[in-house]
Amino acid sequence: MDAAIVNQTDSATFLRALEGALRDRTSSSALGLIVASVENLDHLKSVFGHGKALPLMTRLAEKLRAMIGTEDTVIRFGDAKFGIVVRELKNEGHLVLAANKILRGIKNSFDISDASLEAQMRIGATASRECSNDPDTILQQAETALLAARLDNKDFLLYEPGQTSRLKSAYGMEKEIEMALEHGEISMFYQPKVAAANRRPVGAEALMRWSCPSRGFVPPDVFIPVADETGQIESLTWFGIKAALRQCKDWSDRWGPLSVAINVTPSLVERGDLPELLNNLKGLWDVPAEQITIEVTENALMRPDESFAQLSALRETGARVSIDDFGTGYSSLSYFNSIPADELKIDKSFVMKMLDDDGYASIVRTIINLAHDFGLQVTAEGVENRATADALAALDCDYLQGYYFSRPLPQAEFITWLSTYEP
Ligand code: C2E
Ligand code: CA
Ligand code: CA
């Protein structure tokens, strides 16, 4: 790839370049993406004419090229943006330095013909974290950071997960979520869980999907945080639980008892009306409570006094409680032996790296042993290949879930999976 592509490309071309960079990198190195937007390009065009504003973009590309490392790539995409792929990223601080360097470096005006043009640049950046190997996600994150910077009137912002929820609500997602439920745009997908020892299906995790007519597929990572902020999470969750229990009943009638795991945000757990709802629903759908698992993220344990009481109340309904994304949060060993839970779910960021990195392998091993010592079961999520499944079984992990077995599937396809899958 050329070090600097100064002609305008579309974002599909840019995504392909990004994909190449992700593929080429060594497994241990992170990659950074900077999206730099010339915010006043339209203004410059109208004041100085396209004939002078467009050469400015070429000059900026050259300047950017001179400022970044030899390994890195600058690509112009869209009308007024540059994407800068930073390879061999050591840490996020490195991105902050790079962004500041760029902002300083382009401060002075550029003389083009007889005019002096000054670019106003704004930057959003992201570091590819463990699980984001997907060029689309990385670009979306950098663009999100850029939008957030615009909203806050900052020159530069690094991507943070919270930005998405702020932005999406700022752009009217709240109304659309309201419509989504009414119009049947929300559905539940099911990702199989199998026993590690014999690879037989034991149930599925229910994962929410939103197919929005105007936005297309909206990932749950985007709309769940918005719904959590607006309070709409309650009606979404009630909808999800009802669908999951009804569909679980369906599979269990045909394949024998299978469990269903439902995600519940810490905010809803703390509110405390979940146990009553579950008690009502499990009768309605005739699903035994022990076939229902409630997954809450480890963050729910941050205020143990309140959350432990709520989780205990949930377990009194007979449902199982699983601590999701375990290992990424803040739980403390000091109260480990009193966590009212039945299962720990090891976060996929550890599982996906356990074969390449001894550090991650020992985290996984430690979590499994710790859980068993305290009488908890363990599910590993993010199992993408057979070798990982075998390694987890050898470590005595109880259940496995991941793309190796299946991606999350719509109800009908999950049933097909159950009837064709061979352990
Ligand atoms: P989570 O609960 O940690 O769910 C696991 C996520 O990992 C799912 O993403 C799943 O598709 C993905 N995954 C599963 N196996 C693999 C694998 O082998 N490799 C990789 N790379 N990924 C894998 P999804 O469905 O996009 O959900 C994202 C998050 O959104 C969930 O994370 C959960 O926190 C939230 N979420 C989804 N549905 C619901 C819901 O109904 N209610 C609530 N409160 N949260 C939900
Ligand atoms: Ca989960
Ligand atoms: Ca997880």
mmCIF file with all atom_site columns, C-alpha atoms in Angstrom, residues 131 191 193 196 205 295-298 322-329 336 343-354 359-372 376-383 388 391-393 395-402:
data_model
loop_
_atom_site.group_PDB
_atom_site.id
_atom_site.type_symbol
_atom_site.label_atom_id
_atom_site.label_alt_id
_atom_site.label_comp_id
_atom_site.label_asym_id
_atom_site.label_entity_id
_atom_site.label_seq_id
_atom_site.pdbx_PDB_ins_code
_atom_site.Cartn_x
_atom_site.Cartn_y
_atom_site.Cartn_z
_atom_site.occupancy
_atom_site.B_iso_or_equiv
_atom_site.pdbx_formal_charge
_atom_site.auth_seq_id
_atom_site.auth_comp_id
_atom_site.auth_asym_id
_atom_site.auth_atom_id
_atom_site.pdbx_PDB_model_num
ATOM 1  C CA . CYS A 1 131 ? -11.829 -8.098  20.325 1.00 0.00 ? 131 CYS A CA 1
ATOM 2  C CA . GLN A 1 191 ? -26.316 -18.718 20.657 1.00 0.00 ? 191 GLN A CA 1
ATOM 3  C CA . LYS A 1 193 ? -24.028 -23.299 24.873 1.00 0.00 ? 193 LYS A CA 1
ATOM 4  C CA . ALA A 1 196 ? -17.321 -28.828 27.603 1.00 0.00 ? 196 ALA A CA 1
ATOM 5  C CA . GLU A 1 205 ? -27.876 -17.352 25.438 1.00 0.00 ? 205 GLU A CA 1
ATOM 6  C CA . GLU A 1 295 ? -26.584 -12.941 33.236 1.00 0.00 ? 295 GLU A CA 1
ATOM 7  C CA . VAL A 1 296 ? -25.422 -9.761  34.938 1.00 0.00 ? 296 VAL A CA 1
ATOM 8  C CA . THR A 1 297 ? -22.096 -8.125  34.282 1.00 0.00 ? 297 THR A CA 1
ATOM 9  C CA . GLU A 1 298 ? -19.464 -7.997  36.927 1.00 0.00 ? 298 GLU A CA 1
ATOM 10 C CA . SER A 1 322 ? -24.296 -15.898 36.077 1.00 0.00 ? 322 SER A CA 1
ATOM 11 C CA . ILE A 1 323 ? -21.657 -13.182 36.409 1.00 0.00 ? 323 ILE A CA 1
ATOM 12 C CA . ASP A 1 324 ? -20.967 -12.057 32.834 1.00 0.00 ? 324 ASP A CA 1
ATOM 13 C CA . ASP A 1 325 ? -17.744 -10.621 31.381 1.00 0.00 ? 325 ASP A CA 1
ATOM 14 C CA . PHE A 1 326 ? -15.963 -11.974 34.416 1.00 0.00 ? 326 PHE A CA 1
ATOM 15 C CA . GLY A 1 327 ? -12.402 -10.721 34.715 1.00 0.00 ? 327 GLY A CA 1
ATOM 16 C CA . THR A 1 328 ? -12.988 -7.323  33.130 1.00 0.00 ? 328 THR A CA 1
ATOM 17 C CA . GLY A 1 329 ? -14.615 -5.595  36.083 1.00 0.00 ? 329 GLY A CA 1
ATOM 18 C CA . PHE A 1 336 ? -15.842 -13.648 46.359 1.00 0.00 ? 336 PHE A CA 1
ATOM 19 C CA . GLU A 1 343 ? -21.830 -19.363 37.416 1.00 0.00 ? 343 GLU A CA 1
ATOM 20 C CA . LEU A 1 344 ? -18.978 -17.193 36.205 1.00 0.00 ? 344 LEU A CA 1
ATOM 21 C CA . LYS A 1 345 ? -18.779 -16.397 32.541 1.00 0.00 ? 345 LYS A CA 1
ATOM 22 C CA . ILE A 1 346 ? -15.208 -15.779 31.409 1.00 0.00 ? 346 ILE A CA 1
ATOM 23 C CA . ASP A 1 347 ? -15.020 -12.795 29.114 1.00 0.00 ? 347 ASP A CA 1
ATOM 24 C CA . LYS A 1 348 ? -14.256 -13.521 25.475 1.00 0.00 ? 348 LYS A CA 1
ATOM 25 C CA . SER A 1 349 ? -11.275 -11.176 25.480 1.00 0.00 ? 349 SER A CA 1
ATOM 26 C CA . PHE A 1 350 ? -9.399  -13.700 27.652 1.00 0.00 ? 350 PHE A CA 1
ATOM 27 C CA . VAL A 1 351 ? -10.683 -16.790 25.921 1.00 0.00 ? 351 VAL A CA 1
ATOM 28 C CA . MET A 1 352 ? -9.847  -15.553 22.436 1.00 0.00 ? 352 MET A CA 1
ATOM 29 C CA . LYS A 1 353 ? -6.217  -14.982 23.378 1.00 0.00 ? 353 LYS A CA 1
ATOM 30 C CA . MET A 1 354 ? -5.574  -17.916 25.685 1.00 0.00 ? 354 MET A CA 1
ATOM 31 C CA . GLY A 1 359 ? -0.726  -14.696 30.551 1.00 0.00 ? 359 GLY A CA 1
ATOM 32 C CA . TYR A 1 360 ? -4.297  -15.026 29.315 1.00 0.00 ? 360 TYR A CA 1
ATOM 33 C CA . ALA A 1 361 ? -4.159  -18.791 29.622 1.00 0.00 ? 361 ALA A CA 1
ATOM 34 C CA . SER A 1 362 ? -3.274  -18.475 33.278 1.00 0.00 ? 362 SER A CA 1
ATOM 35 C CA . ILE A 1 363 ? -6.062  -15.944 33.888 1.00 0.00 ? 363 ILE A CA 1
ATOM 36 C CA . VAL A 1 364 ? -8.522  -18.419 32.389 1.00 0.00 ? 364 VAL A CA 1
ATOM 37 C CA . ARG A 1 365 ? -7.126  -21.262 34.466 1.00 0.00 ? 365 ARG A CA 1
ATOM 38 C CA . THR A 1 366 ? -7.242  -19.161 37.626 1.00 0.00 ? 366 THR A CA 1
ATOM 39 C CA . ILE A 1 367 ? -10.867 -18.124 37.069 1.00 0.00 ? 367 ILE A CA 1
ATOM 40 C CA . ILE A 1 368 ? -11.938 -21.717 36.493 1.00 0.00 ? 368 ILE A CA 1
ATOM 41 C CA . ASN A 1 369 ? -10.177 -22.966 39.621 1.00 0.00 ? 369 ASN A CA 1
ATOM 42 C CA . LEU A 1 370 ? -11.400 -20.085 41.722 1.00 0.00 ? 370 LEU A CA 1
ATOM 43 C CA . ALA A 1 371 ? -14.985 -20.612 40.600 1.00 0.00 ? 371 ALA A CA 1
ATOM 44 C CA . HIS A 1 372 ? -14.853 -24.323 41.337 1.00 0.00 ? 372 HIS A CA 1
ATOM 45 C CA . LEU A 1 376 ? -19.595 -22.022 40.985 1.00 0.00 ? 376 LEU A CA 1
ATOM 46 C CA . GLN A 1 377 ? -19.807 -23.348 37.451 1.00 0.00 ? 377 GLN A CA 1
ATOM 47 C CA . VAL A 1 378 ? -17.933 -21.734 34.567 1.00 0.00 ? 378 VAL A CA 1
ATOM 48 C CA . THR A 1 379 ? -18.889 -20.858 31.010 1.00 0.00 ? 379 THR A CA 1
ATOM 49 C CA . ALA A 1 380 ? -16.269 -19.637 28.549 1.00 0.00 ? 380 ALA A CA 1
ATOM 50 C CA . GLU A 1 381 ? -17.551 -17.357 25.808 1.00 0.00 ? 381 GLU A CA 1
ATOM 51 C CA . GLY A 1 382 ? -15.738 -16.470 22.601 1.00 0.00 ? 382 GLY A CA 1
ATOM 52 C CA . VAL A 1 383 ? -14.657 -20.034 21.756 1.00 0.00 ? 383 VAL A CA 1
ATOM 53 C CA . THR A 1 388 ? -9.595  -23.475 22.364 1.00 0.00 ? 388 THR A CA 1
ATOM 54 C CA . ALA A 1 391 ? -7.905  -26.482 26.017 1.00 0.00 ? 391 ALA A CA 1
ATOM 55 C CA . LEU A 1 392 ? -10.899 -25.278 28.058 1.00 0.00 ? 392 LEU A CA 1
ATOM 56 C CA . ALA A 1 393 ? -12.192 -28.819 28.492 1.00 0.00 ? 393 ALA A CA 1
ATOM 57 C CA . LEU A 1 395 ? -8.896  -27.032 32.283 1.00 0.00 ? 395 LEU A CA 1
ATOM 58 C CA . ASP A 1 396 ? -12.221 -28.454 33.477 1.00 0.00 ? 396 ASP A CA 1
ATOM 59 C CA . CYS A 1 397 ? -14.368 -25.565 32.244 1.00 0.00 ? 397 CYS A CA 1
ATOM 60 C CA . ASP A 1 398 ? -18.051 -26.563 32.416 1.00 0.00 ? 398 ASP A CA 1
ATOM 61 C CA . TYR A 1 399 ? -19.697 -24.916 29.399 1.00 0.00 ? 399 TYR A CA 1
ATOM 62 C CA . LEU A 1 400 ? -18.543 -23.450 26.114 1.00 0.00 ? 400 LEU A CA 1
ATOM 63 C CA . GLN A 1 401 ? -20.057 -20.851 23.819 1.00 0.00 ? 401 GLN A CA 1
ATOM 64 C CA . GLY A 1 402 ? -18.676 -19.226 20.712 1.00 0.00 ? 402 GLY A CA 1
#
